[in-house]
Amino acid sequence: MKSELHVPSDIAFITIVEQWLLGCLELHLGESVDWTQQSSRLRLALVEAYSNAVRHAHREKPNLPILLRLELKDRDLFIEIWDYGEGFDLSTYFPPHPIAKQEGGYGWLIMNRLMDKVEYQLQVNGANANCLKLETTLPEIFPHGEQGTGKMV
């Protein structure tokens, strides 16, 4: 299953972004996923990625849309967030230290904690677009409440 959403660079659309993701997944996976566990994790990762694109990448370009792509292969989930901003140089990123009262920098840490793989590419294929990729495997619900593999929150 594949789906795409072009959404304005406006944080007011965050609920639509969340509903798009969860609606697509629930439609295809139904009750085979523990949504009480997984929906919070997936929503937080996507909200962090989308809000960063709005607040940082498109700060000077609010008229440009953000492209969201979703692909589900069996239980493997792939989400792409495309923006048209300057991009972020990951070599300048340092994770926040718990004692330092740092205001930003937690998003990358959060996304990496919630997802199995997080990858960021600047200026993909020479285009003026950056792509943040989030990947995870959704655990299956087994009888007696046991769960399969996959990150849990």
PDB file of C-alpha atoms in Angstrom:
ATOM      1  CA  MET A   1       0.000   0.000   0.000  1.00  0.00           C
ATOM      2  CA  LYS A   2       1.235   3.459  -0.899  1.00  0.00           C
ATOM      3  CA  SER A   3      -0.227   6.870  -0.138  1.00  0.00           C
ATOM      4  CA  GLU A   4       0.858  10.475  -0.651  1.00  0.00           C
ATOM      5  CA  LEU A   5      -0.268  13.710   0.959  1.00  0.00           C
ATOM      6  CA  HIS A   6       0.666  17.234  -0.097  1.00  0.00           C
ATOM      7  CA  VAL A   7       0.018  19.412   2.932  1.00  0.00           C
ATOM      8  CA  PRO A   8       0.491  23.146   3.525  1.00  0.00           C
ATOM      9  CA  SER A   9       3.430  24.343   5.617  1.00  0.00           C
ATOM     10  CA  ASP A  10       1.181  25.226   8.504  1.00  0.00           C
ATOM     11  CA  ILE A  11       1.210  23.604  11.929  1.00  0.00           C
ATOM     12  CA  ALA A  12      -2.601  23.930  11.963  1.00  0.00           C
ATOM     13  CA  PHE A  13      -2.673  20.905   9.612  1.00  0.00           C
ATOM     14  CA  ILE A  14      -1.014  18.593  12.156  1.00  0.00           C
ATOM     15  CA  THR A  15      -4.281  16.803  12.967  1.00  0.00           C
ATOM     16  CA  ILE A  16      -4.882  16.101   9.272  1.00  0.00           C
ATOM     17  CA  VAL A  17      -1.352  14.681   8.981  1.00  0.00           C
ATOM     18  CA  GLU A  18      -1.933  12.391  11.983  1.00  0.00           C
ATOM     19  CA  GLN A  19      -5.336  11.247  10.726  1.00  0.00           C
ATOM     20  CA  TRP A  20      -3.933  10.527   7.261  1.00  0.00           C
ATOM     21  CA  LEU A  21      -1.197   8.291   8.675  1.00  0.00           C
ATOM     22  CA  LEU A  22      -3.329   6.380  11.163  1.00  0.00           C
ATOM     23  CA  GLY A  23      -6.332   6.168   8.837  1.00  0.00           C
ATOM     24  CA  CYS A  24      -4.268   4.605   6.046  1.00  0.00           C
ATOM     25  CA  LEU A  25      -2.619   2.128   8.413  1.00  0.00           C
ATOM     26  CA  GLU A  26      -5.795   1.118  10.235  1.00  0.00           C
ATOM     27  CA  LEU A  27      -7.579   0.622   6.913  1.00  0.00           C
ATOM     28  CA  HIS A  28      -4.928  -1.868   5.759  1.00  0.00           C
ATOM     29  CA  LEU A  29      -3.907  -3.500   9.035  1.00  0.00           C
ATOM     30  CA  GLY A  30      -7.184  -3.456  10.964  1.00  0.00           C
ATOM     31  CA  GLU A  31      -7.094  -5.143  14.341  1.00  0.00           C
ATOM     32  CA  SER A  32      -3.798  -6.960  13.711  1.00  0.00           C
ATOM     33  CA  VAL A  33      -1.981  -4.049  15.417  1.00  0.00           C
ATOM     34  CA  ASP A  34      -2.247  -2.859  19.017  1.00  0.00           C
ATOM     35  CA  TRP A  35      -3.186   0.708  18.109  1.00  0.00           C
ATOM     36  CA  THR A  36      -3.143   1.841  21.748  1.00  0.00           C
ATOM     37  CA  GLN A  37       0.594   1.125  21.740  1.00  0.00           C
ATOM     38  CA  GLN A  38       1.528   1.964  18.166  1.00  0.00           C
ATOM     39  CA  SER A  39      -0.566   5.040  17.358  1.00  0.00           C
ATOM     40  CA  SER A  40       1.122   7.221  20.001  1.00  0.00           C
ATOM     41  CA  ARG A  41       4.592   6.208  18.840  1.00  0.00           C
ATOM     42  CA  LEU A  42       3.861   6.751  15.144  1.00  0.00           C
ATOM     43  CA  ARG A  43       1.993  10.021  15.692  1.00  0.00           C
ATOM     44  CA  LEU A  44       4.814  11.457  17.811  1.00  0.00           C
ATOM     45  CA  ALA A  45       7.488  10.572  15.241  1.00  0.00           C
ATOM     46  CA  LEU A  46       5.466  12.005  12.337  1.00  0.00           C
ATOM     47  CA  VAL A  47       4.398  15.132  14.246  1.00  0.00           C
ATOM     48  CA  GLU A  48       8.014  15.819  15.166  1.00  0.00           C
ATOM     49  CA  ALA A  49       9.146  15.403  11.549  1.00  0.00           C
ATOM     50  CA  TYR A  50       6.319  17.480  10.058  1.00  0.00           C
ATOM     51  CA  SER A  51       6.563  20.280  12.630  1.00  0.00           C
ATOM     52  CA  ASN A  52      10.327  20.527  12.079  1.00  0.00           C
ATOM     53  CA  ALA A  53       9.774  20.892   8.337  1.00  0.00           C
ATOM     54  CA  VAL A  54       7.170  23.618   8.963  1.00  0.00           C
ATOM     55  CA  ARG A  55       9.096  25.509  11.649  1.00  0.00           C
ATOM     56  CA  HIS A  56      12.615  25.180  10.254  1.00  0.00           C
ATOM     57  CA  ALA A  57      12.812  24.121   6.596  1.00  0.00           C
ATOM     58  CA  HIS A  58       9.860  26.214   5.421  1.00  0.00           C
ATOM     59  CA  ARG A  59      10.160  29.081   7.897  1.00  0.00           C
ATOM     60  CA  GLU A  60      11.053  31.442   5.036  1.00  0.00           C
ATOM     61  CA  LYS A  61       8.905  29.575   2.477  1.00  0.00           C
ATOM     62  CA  PRO A  62       5.481  29.024   4.101  1.00  0.00           C
ATOM     63  CA  ASN A  63       3.769  28.960   0.699  1.00  0.00           C
ATOM     64  CA  LEU A  64       5.513  25.692  -0.288  1.00  0.00           C
ATOM     65  CA  PRO A  65       3.745  22.418   0.551  1.00  0.00           C
ATOM     66  CA  ILE A  66       5.332  19.526   2.369  1.00  0.00           C
ATOM     67  CA  LEU A  67       5.083  16.137   0.706  1.00  0.00           C
ATOM     68  CA  LEU A  68       4.401  13.088   2.877  1.00  0.00           C
ATOM     69  CA  ARG A  69       4.748   9.590   1.472  1.00  0.00           C
ATOM     70  CA  LEU A  70       3.668   6.405   3.168  1.00  0.00           C
ATOM     71  CA  GLU A  71       4.458   2.856   2.093  1.00  0.00           C
ATOM     72  CA  LEU A  72       3.472  -0.323   3.856  1.00  0.00           C
ATOM     73  CA  LYS A  73       4.989  -3.657   2.797  1.00  0.00           C
ATOM     74  CA  ASP A  74       3.528  -6.423   4.938  1.00  0.00           C
ATOM     75  CA  ARG A  75       4.292  -4.938   8.382  1.00  0.00           C
ATOM     76  CA  ASP A  76       7.240  -2.774   7.316  1.00  0.00           C
ATOM     77  CA  LEU A  77       6.349   0.910   7.393  1.00  0.00           C
ATOM     78  CA  PHE A  78       8.212   3.599   5.436  1.00  0.00           C
ATOM     79  CA  ILE A  79       7.385   7.288   5.844  1.00  0.00           C
ATOM     80  CA  GLU A  80       9.054  10.084   3.881  1.00  0.00           C
ATOM     81  CA  ILE A  81       8.785  13.790   4.694  1.00  0.00           C
ATOM     82  CA  TRP A  82       9.925  16.006   1.808  1.00  0.00           C
ATOM     83  CA  ASP A  83      10.685  19.710   2.244  1.00  0.00           C
ATOM     84  CA  TYR A  84      12.172  22.431   0.049  1.00  0.00           C
ATOM     85  CA  GLY A  85      14.181  24.366   2.626  1.00  0.00           C
ATOM     86  CA  GLU A  86      17.897  24.911   3.078  1.00  0.00           C
ATOM     87  CA  GLY A  87      18.218  21.578   4.852  1.00  0.00           C
ATOM     88  CA  PHE A  88      19.931  20.581   8.050  1.00  0.00           C
ATOM     89  CA  ASP A  89      23.564  19.526   8.228  1.00  0.00           C
ATOM     90  CA  LEU A  90      23.540  16.501  10.540  1.00  0.00           C
ATOM     91  CA  SER A  91      27.283  16.825  11.131  1.00  0.00           C
ATOM     92  CA  THR A  92      26.484  19.908  13.229  1.00  0.00           C
ATOM     93  CA  TYR A  93      24.000  18.028  15.416  1.00  0.00           C
ATOM     94  CA  PHE A  94      24.934  17.165  18.974  1.00  0.00           C
ATOM     95  CA  PRO A  95      22.388  15.343  21.141  1.00  0.00           C
ATOM     96  CA  PRO A  96      21.142  17.380  24.067  1.00  0.00           C
ATOM     97  CA  HIS A  97      22.810  16.719  27.386  1.00  0.00           C
ATOM     98  CA  PRO A  98      20.357  16.033  30.237  1.00  0.00           C
ATOM     99  CA  ILE A  99      21.929  18.640  32.541  1.00  0.00           C
ATOM    100  CA  ALA A 100      22.169  21.421  29.961  1.00  0.00           C
ATOM    101  CA  LYS A 101      18.946  23.356  29.610  1.00  0.00           C
ATOM    102  CA  GLN A 102      18.949  23.138  25.849  1.00  0.00           C
ATOM    103  CA  GLU A 103      15.778  24.324  24.113  1.00  0.00           C
ATOM    104  CA  GLY A 104      16.071  22.434  20.811  1.00  0.00           C
ATOM    105  CA  GLY A 105      17.684  19.365  19.355  1.00  0.00           C
ATOM    106  CA  TYR A 106      15.372  16.777  20.868  1.00  0.00           C
ATOM    107  CA  GLY A 107      13.494  15.893  17.687  1.00  0.00           C
ATOM    108  CA  TRP A 108      16.251  13.805  16.122  1.00  0.00           C
ATOM    109  CA  LEU A 109      16.734  12.012  19.427  1.00  0.00           C
ATOM    110  CA  ILE A 110      12.992  11.327  19.779  1.00  0.00           C
ATOM    111  CA  MET A 111      12.576  10.062  16.210  1.00  0.00           C
ATOM    112  CA  ASN A 112      15.569   7.724  16.535  1.00  0.00           C
ATOM    113  CA  ARG A 113      14.203   6.383  19.799  1.00  0.00           C
ATOM    114  CA  LEU A 114      10.730   5.703  18.369  1.00  0.00           C
ATOM    115  CA  MET A 115      11.611   4.311  14.946  1.00  0.00           C
ATOM    116  CA  ASP A 116      13.859   1.467  13.797  1.00  0.00           C
ATOM    117  CA  LYS A 117      15.668   3.643  11.248  1.00  0.00           C
ATOM    118  CA  VAL A 118      15.852   7.391  10.635  1.00  0.00           C
ATOM    119  CA  GLU A 119      17.699   8.816   7.640  1.00  0.00           C
ATOM    120  CA  TYR A 120      18.004  12.364   6.347  1.00  0.00           C
ATOM    121  CA  GLN A 121      19.184  13.336   2.859  1.00  0.00           C
ATOM    122  CA  LEU A 122      19.970  16.880   1.754  1.00  0.00           C
ATOM    123  CA  GLN A 123      19.204  18.028  -1.780  1.00  0.00           C
ATOM    124  CA  VAL A 124      18.152  14.568  -2.995  1.00  0.00           C
ATOM    125  CA  ASN A 125      19.300  13.738  -6.541  1.00  0.00           C
ATOM    126  CA  GLY A 126      20.394  17.323  -7.147  1.00  0.00           C
ATOM    127  CA  ALA A 127      16.849  18.551  -6.600  1.00  0.00           C
ATOM    128  CA  ASN A 128      16.014  21.371  -4.266  1.00  0.00           C
ATOM    129  CA  ALA A 129      14.342  18.940  -1.867  1.00  0.00           C
ATOM    130  CA  ASN A 130      15.346  17.252   1.378  1.00  0.00           C
ATOM    131  CA  CYS A 131      13.968  13.920   2.541  1.00  0.00           C
ATOM    132  CA  LEU A 132      13.575  12.566   6.058  1.00  0.00           C
ATOM    133  CA  LYS A 133      12.882   8.822   6.044  1.00  0.00           C
ATOM    134  CA  LEU A 134      11.339   7.007   9.000  1.00  0.00           C
ATOM    135  CA  GLU A 135      11.165   3.212   9.036  1.00  0.00           C
ATOM    136  CA  THR A 136       9.799   0.645  11.445  1.00  0.00           C
ATOM    137  CA  THR A 137       8.211  -2.777  11.583  1.00  0.00           C
ATOM    138  CA  LEU A 138       4.804  -2.878  13.221  1.00  0.00           C
ATOM    139  CA  PRO A 139       4.531  -5.760  15.694  1.00  0.00           C
ATOM    140  CA  GLU A 140       1.699  -8.209  15.214  1.00  0.00           C
ATOM    141  CA  ILE A 141      -0.743  -9.018  17.986  1.00  0.00           C
ATOM    142  CA  PHE A 142      -0.650 -12.681  18.916  1.00  0.00           C
ATOM    143  CA  PRO A 143      -3.172 -14.623  20.995  1.00  0.00           C
ATOM    144  CA  HIS A 144      -2.914 -14.092  24.760  1.00  0.00           C
ATOM    145  CA  GLY A 145      -1.766 -10.477  24.313  1.00  0.00           C
ATOM    146  CA  GLU A 146       1.813 -11.299  23.311  1.00  0.00           C
ATOM    147  CA  GLN A 147       3.451  -9.059  20.717  1.00  0.00           C
ATOM    148  CA  GLY A 148       5.983  -9.712  17.981  1.00  0.00           C
ATOM    149  CA  THR A 149       9.140  -7.767  17.306  1.00  0.00           C
ATOM    150  CA  GLY A 150       9.351  -4.026  16.746  1.00  0.00           C
ATOM    151  CA  LYS A 151      10.101  -1.048  18.940  1.00  0.00           C
ATOM    152  CA  MET A 152       7.667  -0.354  21.689  1.00  0.00           C
ATOM    153  CA  VAL A 153       7.133   2.824  23.672  1.00  0.00           C
TER     154      VAL A 153
END
